[in-house]
XYZ file of C-alpha atoms in Angstrom:
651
model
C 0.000 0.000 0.000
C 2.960 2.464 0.538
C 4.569 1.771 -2.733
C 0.765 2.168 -4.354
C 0.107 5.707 -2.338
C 3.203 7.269 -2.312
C 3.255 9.501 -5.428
C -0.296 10.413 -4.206
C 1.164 11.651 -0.965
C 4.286 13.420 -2.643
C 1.610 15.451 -4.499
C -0.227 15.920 -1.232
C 2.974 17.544 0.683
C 2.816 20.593 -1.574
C -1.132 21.609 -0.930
C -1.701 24.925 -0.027
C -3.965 23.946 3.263
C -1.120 23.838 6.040
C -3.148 21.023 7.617
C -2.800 18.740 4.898
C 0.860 19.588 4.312
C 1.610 18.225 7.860
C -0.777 14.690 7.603
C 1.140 14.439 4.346
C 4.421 14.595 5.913
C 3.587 12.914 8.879
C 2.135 9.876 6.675
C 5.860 9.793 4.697
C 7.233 9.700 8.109
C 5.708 6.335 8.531
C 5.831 5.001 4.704
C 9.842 5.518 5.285
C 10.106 3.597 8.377
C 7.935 1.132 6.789
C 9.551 1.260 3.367
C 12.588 2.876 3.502
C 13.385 2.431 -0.605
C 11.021 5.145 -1.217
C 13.287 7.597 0.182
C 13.916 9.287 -3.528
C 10.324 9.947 -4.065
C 10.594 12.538 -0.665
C 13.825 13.819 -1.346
C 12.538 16.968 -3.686
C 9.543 18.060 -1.832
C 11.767 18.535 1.146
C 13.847 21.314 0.551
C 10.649 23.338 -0.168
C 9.485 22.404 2.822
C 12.052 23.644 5.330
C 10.278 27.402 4.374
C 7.525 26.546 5.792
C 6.452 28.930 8.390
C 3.703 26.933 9.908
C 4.652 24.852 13.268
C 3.445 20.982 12.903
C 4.712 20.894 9.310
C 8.341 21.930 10.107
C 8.646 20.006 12.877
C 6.840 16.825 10.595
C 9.063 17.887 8.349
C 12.701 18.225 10.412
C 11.511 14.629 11.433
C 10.728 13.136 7.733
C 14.356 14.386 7.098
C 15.679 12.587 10.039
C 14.053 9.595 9.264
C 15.713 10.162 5.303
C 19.100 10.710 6.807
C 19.033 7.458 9.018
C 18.137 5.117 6.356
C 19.786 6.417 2.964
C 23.474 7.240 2.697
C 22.435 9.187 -0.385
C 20.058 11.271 1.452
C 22.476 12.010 4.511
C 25.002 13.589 1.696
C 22.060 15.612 0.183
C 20.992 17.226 3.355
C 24.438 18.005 4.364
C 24.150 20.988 1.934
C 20.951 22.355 4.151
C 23.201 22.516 7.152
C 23.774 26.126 7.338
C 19.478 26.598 6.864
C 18.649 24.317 9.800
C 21.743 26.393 11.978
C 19.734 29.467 10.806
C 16.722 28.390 11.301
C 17.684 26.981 15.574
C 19.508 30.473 15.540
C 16.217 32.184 14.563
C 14.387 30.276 17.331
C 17.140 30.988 19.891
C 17.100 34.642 19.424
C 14.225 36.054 18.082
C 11.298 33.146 19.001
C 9.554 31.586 16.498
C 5.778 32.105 17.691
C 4.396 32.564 21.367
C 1.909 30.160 21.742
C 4.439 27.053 21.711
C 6.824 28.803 23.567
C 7.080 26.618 26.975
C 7.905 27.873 30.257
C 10.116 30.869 28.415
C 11.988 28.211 26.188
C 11.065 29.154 22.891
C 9.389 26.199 21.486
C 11.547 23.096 22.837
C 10.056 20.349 20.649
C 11.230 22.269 17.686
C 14.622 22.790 18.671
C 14.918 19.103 19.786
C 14.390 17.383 16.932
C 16.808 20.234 14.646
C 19.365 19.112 17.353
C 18.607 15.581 16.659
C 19.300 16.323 12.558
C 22.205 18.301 13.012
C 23.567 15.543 15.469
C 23.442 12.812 12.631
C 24.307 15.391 9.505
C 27.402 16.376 12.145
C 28.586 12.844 12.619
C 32.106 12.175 11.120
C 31.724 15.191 8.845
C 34.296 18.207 9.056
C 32.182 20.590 7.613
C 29.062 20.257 8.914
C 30.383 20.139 12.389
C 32.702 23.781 12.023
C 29.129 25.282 10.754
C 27.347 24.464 13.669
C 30.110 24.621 16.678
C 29.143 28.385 16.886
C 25.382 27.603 17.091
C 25.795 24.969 19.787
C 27.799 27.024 21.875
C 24.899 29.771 21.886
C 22.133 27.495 22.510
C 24.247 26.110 25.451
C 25.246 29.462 27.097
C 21.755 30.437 26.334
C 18.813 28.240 27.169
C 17.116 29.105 30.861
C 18.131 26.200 33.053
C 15.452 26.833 35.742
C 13.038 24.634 33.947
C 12.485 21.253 32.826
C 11.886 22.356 29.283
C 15.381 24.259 28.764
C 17.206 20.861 30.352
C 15.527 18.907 27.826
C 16.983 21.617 24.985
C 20.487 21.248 26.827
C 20.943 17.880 26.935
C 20.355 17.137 23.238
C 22.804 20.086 22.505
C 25.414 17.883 25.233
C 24.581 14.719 22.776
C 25.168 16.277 19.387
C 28.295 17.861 20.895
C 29.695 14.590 21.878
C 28.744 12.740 18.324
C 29.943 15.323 16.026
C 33.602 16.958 15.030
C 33.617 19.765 17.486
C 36.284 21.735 18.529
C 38.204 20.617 22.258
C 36.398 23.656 24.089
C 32.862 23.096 22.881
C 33.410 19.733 24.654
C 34.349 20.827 27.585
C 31.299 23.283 27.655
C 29.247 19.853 27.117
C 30.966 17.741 30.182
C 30.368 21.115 32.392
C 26.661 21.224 31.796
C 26.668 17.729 32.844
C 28.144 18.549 36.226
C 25.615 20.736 36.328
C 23.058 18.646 35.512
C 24.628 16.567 38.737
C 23.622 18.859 41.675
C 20.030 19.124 39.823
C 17.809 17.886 42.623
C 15.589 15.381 39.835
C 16.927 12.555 39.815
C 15.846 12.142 36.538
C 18.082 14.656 35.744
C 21.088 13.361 37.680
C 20.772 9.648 36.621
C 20.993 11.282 32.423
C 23.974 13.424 33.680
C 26.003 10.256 34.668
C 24.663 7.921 31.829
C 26.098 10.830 29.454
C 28.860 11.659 31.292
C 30.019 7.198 30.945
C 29.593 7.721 27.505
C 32.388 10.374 27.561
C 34.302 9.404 29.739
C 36.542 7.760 27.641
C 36.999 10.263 24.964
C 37.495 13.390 27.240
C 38.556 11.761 30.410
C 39.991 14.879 31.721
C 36.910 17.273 31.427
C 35.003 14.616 33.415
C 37.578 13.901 36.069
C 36.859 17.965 37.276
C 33.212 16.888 38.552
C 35.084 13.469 40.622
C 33.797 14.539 43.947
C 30.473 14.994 42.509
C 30.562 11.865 40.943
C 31.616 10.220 43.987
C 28.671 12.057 46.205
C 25.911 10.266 44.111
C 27.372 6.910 45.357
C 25.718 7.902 48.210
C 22.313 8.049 46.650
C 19.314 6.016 48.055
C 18.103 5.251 44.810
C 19.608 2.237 43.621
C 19.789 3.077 39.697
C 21.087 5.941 40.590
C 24.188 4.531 42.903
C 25.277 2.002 40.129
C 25.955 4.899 37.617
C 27.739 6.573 39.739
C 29.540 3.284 40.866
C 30.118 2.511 36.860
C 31.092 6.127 36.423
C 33.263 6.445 39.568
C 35.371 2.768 38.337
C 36.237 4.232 35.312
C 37.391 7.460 36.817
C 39.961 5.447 38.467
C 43.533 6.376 37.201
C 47.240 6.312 38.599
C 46.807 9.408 40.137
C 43.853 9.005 41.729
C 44.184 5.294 43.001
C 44.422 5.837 46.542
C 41.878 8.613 47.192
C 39.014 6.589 44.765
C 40.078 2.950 46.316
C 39.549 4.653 49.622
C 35.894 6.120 49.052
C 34.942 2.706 46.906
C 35.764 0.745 50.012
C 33.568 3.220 51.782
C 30.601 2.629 49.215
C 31.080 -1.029 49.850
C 30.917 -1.501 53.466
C 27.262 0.245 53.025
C 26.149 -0.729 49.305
C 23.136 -2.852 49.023
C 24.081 -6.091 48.197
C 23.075 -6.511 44.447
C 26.178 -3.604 43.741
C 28.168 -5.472 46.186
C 29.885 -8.402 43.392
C 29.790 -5.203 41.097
C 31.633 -2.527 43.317
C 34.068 -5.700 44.674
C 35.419 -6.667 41.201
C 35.596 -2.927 39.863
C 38.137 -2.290 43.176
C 40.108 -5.684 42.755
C 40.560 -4.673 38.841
C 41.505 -1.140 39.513
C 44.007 -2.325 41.918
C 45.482 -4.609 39.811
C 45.893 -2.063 37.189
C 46.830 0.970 38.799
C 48.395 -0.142 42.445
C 51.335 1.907 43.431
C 52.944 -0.533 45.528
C 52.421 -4.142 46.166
C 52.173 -3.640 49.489
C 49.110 -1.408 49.149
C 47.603 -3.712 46.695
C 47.769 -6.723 49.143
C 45.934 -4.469 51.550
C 43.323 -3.569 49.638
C 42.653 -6.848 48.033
C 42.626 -8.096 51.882
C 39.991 -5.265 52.603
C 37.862 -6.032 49.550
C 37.656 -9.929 50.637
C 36.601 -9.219 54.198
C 34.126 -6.576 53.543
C 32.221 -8.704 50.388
C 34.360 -11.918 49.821
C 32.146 -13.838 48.733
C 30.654 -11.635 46.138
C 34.733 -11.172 44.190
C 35.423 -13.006 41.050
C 36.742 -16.382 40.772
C 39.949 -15.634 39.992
C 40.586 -12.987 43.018
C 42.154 -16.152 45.306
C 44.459 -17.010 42.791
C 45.417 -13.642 41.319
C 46.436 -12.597 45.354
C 48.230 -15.939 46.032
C 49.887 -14.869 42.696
C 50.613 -11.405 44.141
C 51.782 -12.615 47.646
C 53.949 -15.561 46.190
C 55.504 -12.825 44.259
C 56.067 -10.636 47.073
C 59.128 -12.336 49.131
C 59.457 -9.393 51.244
C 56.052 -9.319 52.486
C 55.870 -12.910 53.193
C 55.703 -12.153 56.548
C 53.728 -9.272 56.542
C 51.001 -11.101 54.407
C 50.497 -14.341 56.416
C 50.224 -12.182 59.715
C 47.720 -10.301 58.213
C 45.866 -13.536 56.540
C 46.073 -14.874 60.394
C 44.291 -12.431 62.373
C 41.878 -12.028 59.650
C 40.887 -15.886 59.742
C 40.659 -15.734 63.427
C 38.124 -12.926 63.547
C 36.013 -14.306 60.710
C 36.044 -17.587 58.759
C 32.308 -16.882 56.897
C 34.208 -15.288 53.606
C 35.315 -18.232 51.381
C 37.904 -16.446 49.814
C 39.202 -15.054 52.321
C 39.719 -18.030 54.269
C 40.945 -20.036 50.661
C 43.739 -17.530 50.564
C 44.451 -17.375 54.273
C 44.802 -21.414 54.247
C 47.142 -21.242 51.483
C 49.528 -18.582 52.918
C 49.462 -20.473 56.762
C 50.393 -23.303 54.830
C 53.441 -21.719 52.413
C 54.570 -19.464 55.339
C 53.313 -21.261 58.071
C 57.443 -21.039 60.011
C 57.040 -17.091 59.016
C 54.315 -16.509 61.402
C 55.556 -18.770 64.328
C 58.801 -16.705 64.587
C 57.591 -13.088 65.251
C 60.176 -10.889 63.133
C 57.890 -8.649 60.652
C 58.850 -5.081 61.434
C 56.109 -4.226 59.325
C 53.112 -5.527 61.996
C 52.406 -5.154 65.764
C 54.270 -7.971 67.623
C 52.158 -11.196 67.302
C 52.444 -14.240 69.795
C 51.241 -17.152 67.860
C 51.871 -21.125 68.861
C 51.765 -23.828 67.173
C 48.383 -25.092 68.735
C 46.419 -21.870 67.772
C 47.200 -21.946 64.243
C 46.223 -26.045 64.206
C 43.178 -25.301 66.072
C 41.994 -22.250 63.692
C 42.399 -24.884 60.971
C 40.658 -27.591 62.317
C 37.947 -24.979 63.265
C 38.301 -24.359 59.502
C 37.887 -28.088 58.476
C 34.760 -28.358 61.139
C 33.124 -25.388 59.912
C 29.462 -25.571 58.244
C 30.067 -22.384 55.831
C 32.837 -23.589 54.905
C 32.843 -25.352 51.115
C 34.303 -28.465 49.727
C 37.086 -26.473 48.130
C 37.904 -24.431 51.399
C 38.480 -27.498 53.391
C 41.008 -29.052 50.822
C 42.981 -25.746 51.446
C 42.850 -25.947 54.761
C 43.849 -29.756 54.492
C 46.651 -29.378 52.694
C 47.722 -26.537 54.870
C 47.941 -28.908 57.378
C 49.988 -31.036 55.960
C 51.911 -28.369 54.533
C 52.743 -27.453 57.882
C 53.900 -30.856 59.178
C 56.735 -30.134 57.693
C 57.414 -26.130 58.800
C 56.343 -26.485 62.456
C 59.146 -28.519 65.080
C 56.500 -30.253 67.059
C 54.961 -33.458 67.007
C 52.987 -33.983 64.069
C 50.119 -36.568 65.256
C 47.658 -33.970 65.832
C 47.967 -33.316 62.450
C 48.057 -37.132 61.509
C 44.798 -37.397 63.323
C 43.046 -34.663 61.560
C 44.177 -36.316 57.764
C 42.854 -39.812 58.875
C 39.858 -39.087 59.826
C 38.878 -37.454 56.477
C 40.165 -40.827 54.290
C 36.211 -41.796 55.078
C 34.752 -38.326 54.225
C 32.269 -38.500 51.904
C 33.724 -35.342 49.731
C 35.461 -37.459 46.786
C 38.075 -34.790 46.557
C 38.576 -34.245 50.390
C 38.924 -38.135 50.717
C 41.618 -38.772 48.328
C 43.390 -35.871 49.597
C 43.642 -37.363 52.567
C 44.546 -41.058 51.887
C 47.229 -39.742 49.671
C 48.599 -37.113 52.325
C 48.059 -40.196 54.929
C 50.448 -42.677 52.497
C 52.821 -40.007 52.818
C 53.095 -40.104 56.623
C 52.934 -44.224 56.440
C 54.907 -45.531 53.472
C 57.041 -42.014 52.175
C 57.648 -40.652 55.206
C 61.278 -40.168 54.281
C 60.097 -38.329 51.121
C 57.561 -35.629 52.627
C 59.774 -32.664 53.405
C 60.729 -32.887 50.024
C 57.256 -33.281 48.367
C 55.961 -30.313 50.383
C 57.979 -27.969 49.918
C 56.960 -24.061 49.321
C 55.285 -23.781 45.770
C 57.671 -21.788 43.087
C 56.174 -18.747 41.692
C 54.892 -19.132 38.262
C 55.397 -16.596 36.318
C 51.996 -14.450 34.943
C 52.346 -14.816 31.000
C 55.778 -14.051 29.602
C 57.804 -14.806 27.076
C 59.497 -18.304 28.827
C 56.065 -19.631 29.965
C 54.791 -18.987 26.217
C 57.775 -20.884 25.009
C 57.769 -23.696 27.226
C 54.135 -23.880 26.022
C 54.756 -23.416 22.514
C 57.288 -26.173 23.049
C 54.883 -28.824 25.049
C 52.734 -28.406 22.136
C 55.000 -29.169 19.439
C 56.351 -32.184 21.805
C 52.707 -33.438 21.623
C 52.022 -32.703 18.215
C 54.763 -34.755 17.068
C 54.255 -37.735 19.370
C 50.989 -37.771 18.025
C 52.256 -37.813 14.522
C 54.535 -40.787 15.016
C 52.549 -43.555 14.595
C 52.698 -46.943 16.739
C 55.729 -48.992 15.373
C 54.669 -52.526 14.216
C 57.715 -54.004 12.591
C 59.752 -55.951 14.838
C 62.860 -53.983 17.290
C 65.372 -56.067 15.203
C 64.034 -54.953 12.304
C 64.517 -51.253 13.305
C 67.920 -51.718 14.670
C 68.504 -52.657 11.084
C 67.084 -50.131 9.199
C 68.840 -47.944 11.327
C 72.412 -49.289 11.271
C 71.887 -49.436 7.345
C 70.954 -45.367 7.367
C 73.832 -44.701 9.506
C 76.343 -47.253 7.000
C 75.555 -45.611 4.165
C 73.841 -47.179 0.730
C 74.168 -50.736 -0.010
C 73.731 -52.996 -2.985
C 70.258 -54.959 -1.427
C 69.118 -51.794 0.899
C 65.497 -50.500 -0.606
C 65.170 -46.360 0.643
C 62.251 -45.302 1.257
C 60.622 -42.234 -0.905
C 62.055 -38.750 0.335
C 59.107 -37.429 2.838
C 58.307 -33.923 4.062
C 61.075 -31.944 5.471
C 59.174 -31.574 8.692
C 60.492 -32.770 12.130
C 57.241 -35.614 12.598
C 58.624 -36.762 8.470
C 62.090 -36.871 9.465
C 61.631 -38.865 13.139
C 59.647 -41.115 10.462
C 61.873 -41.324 7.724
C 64.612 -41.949 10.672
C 62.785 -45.265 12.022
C 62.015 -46.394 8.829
C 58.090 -46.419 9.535
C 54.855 -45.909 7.516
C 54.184 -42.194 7.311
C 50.848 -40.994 8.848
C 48.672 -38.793 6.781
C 49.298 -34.864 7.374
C 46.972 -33.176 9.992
C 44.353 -30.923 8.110
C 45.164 -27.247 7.592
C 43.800 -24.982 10.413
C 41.050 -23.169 9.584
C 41.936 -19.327 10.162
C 40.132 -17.565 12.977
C 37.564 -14.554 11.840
C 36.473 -11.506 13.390
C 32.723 -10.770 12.968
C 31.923 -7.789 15.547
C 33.673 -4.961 17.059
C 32.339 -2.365 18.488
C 33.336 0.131 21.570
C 36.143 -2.466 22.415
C 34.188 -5.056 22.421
C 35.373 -8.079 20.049
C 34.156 -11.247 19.035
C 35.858 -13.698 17.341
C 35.204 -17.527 15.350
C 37.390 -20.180 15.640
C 36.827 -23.257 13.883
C 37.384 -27.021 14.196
C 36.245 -29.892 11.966
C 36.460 -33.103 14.036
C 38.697 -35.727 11.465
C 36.549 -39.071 12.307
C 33.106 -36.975 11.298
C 33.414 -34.047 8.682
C 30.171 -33.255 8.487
C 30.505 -31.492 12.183
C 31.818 -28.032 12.619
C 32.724 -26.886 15.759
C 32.640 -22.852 16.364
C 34.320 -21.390 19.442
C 32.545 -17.633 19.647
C 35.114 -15.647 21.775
C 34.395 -12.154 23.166
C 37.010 -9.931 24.766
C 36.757 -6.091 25.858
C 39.603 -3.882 25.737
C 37.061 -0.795 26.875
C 37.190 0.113 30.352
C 34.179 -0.980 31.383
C 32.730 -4.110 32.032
C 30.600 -5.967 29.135
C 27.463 -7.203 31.427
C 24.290 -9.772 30.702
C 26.345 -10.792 27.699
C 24.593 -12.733 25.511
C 25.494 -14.517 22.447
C 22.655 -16.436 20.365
C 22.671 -18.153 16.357
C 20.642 -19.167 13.598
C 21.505 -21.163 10.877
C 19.395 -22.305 7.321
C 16.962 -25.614 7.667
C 19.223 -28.090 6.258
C 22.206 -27.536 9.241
C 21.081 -28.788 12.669
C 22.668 -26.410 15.808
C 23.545 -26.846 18.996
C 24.178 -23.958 21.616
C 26.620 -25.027 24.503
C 26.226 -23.029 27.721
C 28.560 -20.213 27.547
C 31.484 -19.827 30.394
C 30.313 -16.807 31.871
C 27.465 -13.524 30.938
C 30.291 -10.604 31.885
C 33.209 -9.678 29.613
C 36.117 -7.908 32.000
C 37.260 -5.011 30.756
C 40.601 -3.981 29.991
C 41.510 -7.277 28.000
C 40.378 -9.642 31.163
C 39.521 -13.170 31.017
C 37.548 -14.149 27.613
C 34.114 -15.573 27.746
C 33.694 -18.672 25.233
C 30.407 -20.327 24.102
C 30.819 -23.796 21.726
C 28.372 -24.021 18.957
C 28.124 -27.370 16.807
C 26.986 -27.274 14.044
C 25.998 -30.448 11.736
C 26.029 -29.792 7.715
C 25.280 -33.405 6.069
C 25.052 -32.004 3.014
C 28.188 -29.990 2.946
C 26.179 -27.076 1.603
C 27.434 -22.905 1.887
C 27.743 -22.076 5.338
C 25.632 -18.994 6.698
C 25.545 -17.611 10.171
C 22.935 -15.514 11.826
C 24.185 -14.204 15.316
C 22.436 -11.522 17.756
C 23.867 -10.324 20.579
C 22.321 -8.757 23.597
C 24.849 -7.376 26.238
C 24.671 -3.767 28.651
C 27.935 -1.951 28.064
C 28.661 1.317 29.975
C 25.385 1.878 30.796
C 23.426 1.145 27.806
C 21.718 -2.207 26.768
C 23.003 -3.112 23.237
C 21.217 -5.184 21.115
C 23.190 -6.655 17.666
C 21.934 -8.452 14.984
C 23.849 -9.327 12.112
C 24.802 -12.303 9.339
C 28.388 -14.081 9.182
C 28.981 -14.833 5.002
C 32.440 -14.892 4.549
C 33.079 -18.040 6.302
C 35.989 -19.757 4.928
C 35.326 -22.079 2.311
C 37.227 -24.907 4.706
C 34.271 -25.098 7.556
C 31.935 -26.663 4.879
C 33.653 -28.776 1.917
């Protein structure tokens, strides 16, 4: 019906009656959105239009242009030449008023001057021009508009948006980011909760101009309302810099002693990740990582017990600092698993450290041997305490059979009685730690001694691992020998002799190390190992990323497995991440469970999902994925198709 009635309404936008001009552009409003191929047919009548002096059809038409810019490239670079009209046109309104009677609490007509904000904002966007023609404009309608009412904040905070999407100069920014703190002490919360949503948005572009309004920021943690305190919690994490460290770890703390708990995993994670980043001493980052986990331990990540084991393990200075800190913390609370997980581990590695009392760093601490045995077992007996708490804290014991100089049946005691637990782990733990004391008693001190620190990434650990792999790619490639060993000692005494009259070689192989350890032995080569299938990037967006990786399975080829992995290099977290795919009729799909709904920022840990994906006809691969995720404040929803597959996922 559009495509029938549009020429009709075309002719119907140049009537003289001025309310049948505006139903006709209000109608093309909706035939775009429903078909937007028809934008040509509207693109003539416009320019007309924009003289009109009559209220509903400019505004119908400043929104039929809109509408024409969003959807057609070709349209966007044809209103780009009406720039400096609509800048005279918001000027015209600014100064002079356009017509009383839609002139709102002394804001001279606000709808109006909205939606010309909203044009300029996407005829601004990426283009040099059009933003240097309208920099002057926006800095009059923002020194300008009457703050004191609702109406003017609405007419400011579009002219903060189109500010932040288009080219404009440093100051005009700046201008933008200082209405927002305005917009901070505003006493709507309305108001306030925009000003901090915006103000994420730019904080990563103009960090500076937003780190001025820092102690405002950090007030509205304070908020009752609880939409309100996340902002400010997201806003107030990614605030966090060198500089600041201290002070913002300090107040964040603050926030999470009081936060309701649904911020509490939130606020935790955002503290333990700007430490990590940004801590100016180790020292002070095992202190606050120690705070964090016994104000909301149980709400951290899973990998805050290892990455402060890490950080204590490679701390040998603060050994002894660290476990008498772990130690009185255990004693006055043993409810925060992680807490206690890390506690057991560093009782058990520096166990000697805290019996001798010389850490210049802590009041003097009396500790004997019984007390730290008896806060264990107390560990052990505990009912909040989880299956994986209790294997630290029985290994710490046996760690410590061999640090303390008393008599170790206490501990034998302890380890015998859990060989019957009902725990799988907890029980093999303990017959295994009870053979030591029984059969390799001789060889305990030597088994349990202090774990070496491993070394976070780095170029040896990703050669040793490069190297494993090769080691186990070419033991795989070496096929089981079937010829008898005389055989081979013969085949191999005749390569080393040199040629001979009766010897039959074997074809020259592949100059690869499996051919030659083949060639060597004399044994029937193995086929080669398919080509890898290159990796693809599909998305990227805000420093988000999400990558394919592909695997065909050798025994059935008509299976495809797809590992979807997202990382974020942004500084914000990626939250209620969700990743979901379509494929044509004739392919059969499978969704595995994905290994987590939250993407760290700053290149953290990668969440992975497995798709399989069976093609028994081996037809053209395509790939429908959508993804759903809320990303410094906003909910993001993606939807988009994968074609350029690589030819190897489906022949």
């Amino acid at each position: 019906m559009c495509r029938d009635l549009a020429t009709e309404v075309e002719k119907l936008l140049l009537q003289p009656s001025a309310y049948v001009r505006k139903k006709a552009v209000l109608t093309a409003v909706h035939m775009i959105r429903k078909v937007p191929e028809l934008s040509n047919i509207f693109l003539p009548p416009c320019a007309q239009l924009l003289h009109e002096h009559h209220h509903g059809v400019l505004l119908g038409t400043i929104m039929l242009i809109t509408e024409l810019c969003e959807r057609s490239p070709a349209a966007l670079k044809h209103f780009r030449k009406m720039v400096p009209q609509l800048v005279h046109i918001l000027r015209t309104l600014v100064t002079t008023g356009y017509s009383t009677e839609h002139s709102i609490s002394g804001v001279s007509d606000p709808f109006l001057q909205v939606q010309i904000l909203r044009l300029l904002r996407i005829l601004g966007r990426n283009h040099e021009e059009s933003s240097e023609t309208m920099n002057d404009l926006l800095a009059q309608v923002a020194t300008n508009t009457d703050t004191s009412r609702n109406a003017g904040n609405a007419v400011l905070f579009e002219t903060v948006l189109t500010i932040m999407d288009i080219r404009s100069a440093a100051g005009l920014r700046v201008l933008a980011v200082n209405i927002l703190g305005r917009f901070l002490l505003n006493s709507d919360r309305n108001i306030r909760y925009v000003a901090l949503t915006s103000l994420l948005r730019l904080v990563q572009s103009d960090h500076s101009a937003v780190q001025r309004h820092r102690p405002t920021v950090v007030e509205c943690l304070r908020e009752p309302d609880g939409s309100l305190s996340r902002r400010a919690l997201e806003l107030s994490l990614a605030l966090v810099n060198s500089s600041n460290v201290r002070a913002m770890t300090q107040e964040l703390q603050g926030f999470l002693e009081s936060c309701p708990p649904d911020l509490q995993a939130d606020c935790a994670s955002g503290i333990l990740l700007a430490a990590e980043r940004f801590a100016p001493t180790k020292r002070w980052h095992i202190d606050t990582t120690l705070r964090v986990l016994m104000t909301a331990g149980t709400h951290v990540r899973d990998d805050a017990v290892a990455n402060l084991t890490q950080l204590i393990g490679g701390a040998q200075e603060l050994h002894a600092y660290s476990v008498r800190r772990l130690y009185s913390a255990l004693a006055e609370d043993i409810s925060q698993q992680p807490l206690v997980q890390v506690a057991a581990w560093c009782i058990g590695e520096y166990g000697d450290l805290l019996l001798e009392g010389s850490c210049e760093e802590t009041e003097p601490l009396q500790v004997e041997e019984e007390e730290v045995l008896a806060l264990l077992e107390r560990v052990l007996q505990s009912h909040m305490s989880l299956p994986a708490t209790r294997g630290y804290a029985l290994t710490a014991l046996m760690k410590l059979s061999t640090r303390l100089r008393g008599d170790n049946n206490r501990i034998r005691q302890v380890v015998s009685v859990y060989g019957s637990c009902l725990d799988v782990e907890l029980q093999q733990r303990a017959v295994e730690y009870n053979t030591l004391f029984r059969k390799y008693d001789h060889m305990r001190a030597a088994i349990l001694e202090k774990i070496p620190l491993v070394e976070r990434g780095g170029s040896q650990a990703d050669e040793e691992a490069k190297e494993s792999k090769e080691t186990a790619q070419l033991s795989e490639a070496a096929p089981v020998p079937t010829e008898p060993q005389a055989s081979k000692l013969l085949d191999l005494l005749d390569l080393l002799d040199g040629p001979s009259g009766d010897a039959q070689h074997p074809p020259p192989l592949d100059p690869t190390p499996g051919g030659a350890l083949i060639h060597l032995l004399n044994l029937p080569c193995a086929p080669p190992p398919p080509a890898p299938i290159p990796n693809l990037k599909v998305f990227e967006r805000e420093g988000l990323q999400l990558n394919l990786s592909f695997v065909r399975p050798p025994g059935t080829r008509t299976l495809l497995l797809i590992t979807v992995t997202a990382t974020n290099t942004s500084g914000g977290d990626v939250t209620h991440f969700i990743c979901q795919a379509a494929v044509p009729k004739s392919f059969q799909l499978q969704l595995q469970a994905p290994s987590g709904d939250t993407v760290p920022a700053q290149g953290g840990l990668p969440t992975t999902q497995l798709l399989r994906i069976l093609n028994p006809k081996k037809a053209p691969l395509r790939l429908k994925l959508r993804l759903t995720y809320n990303h410094f404040g906003q909910s993001v929803q993606e939807i988009f198709e994968v074609n350029n597959l690589p030819v190897e996922t489906w022949q």
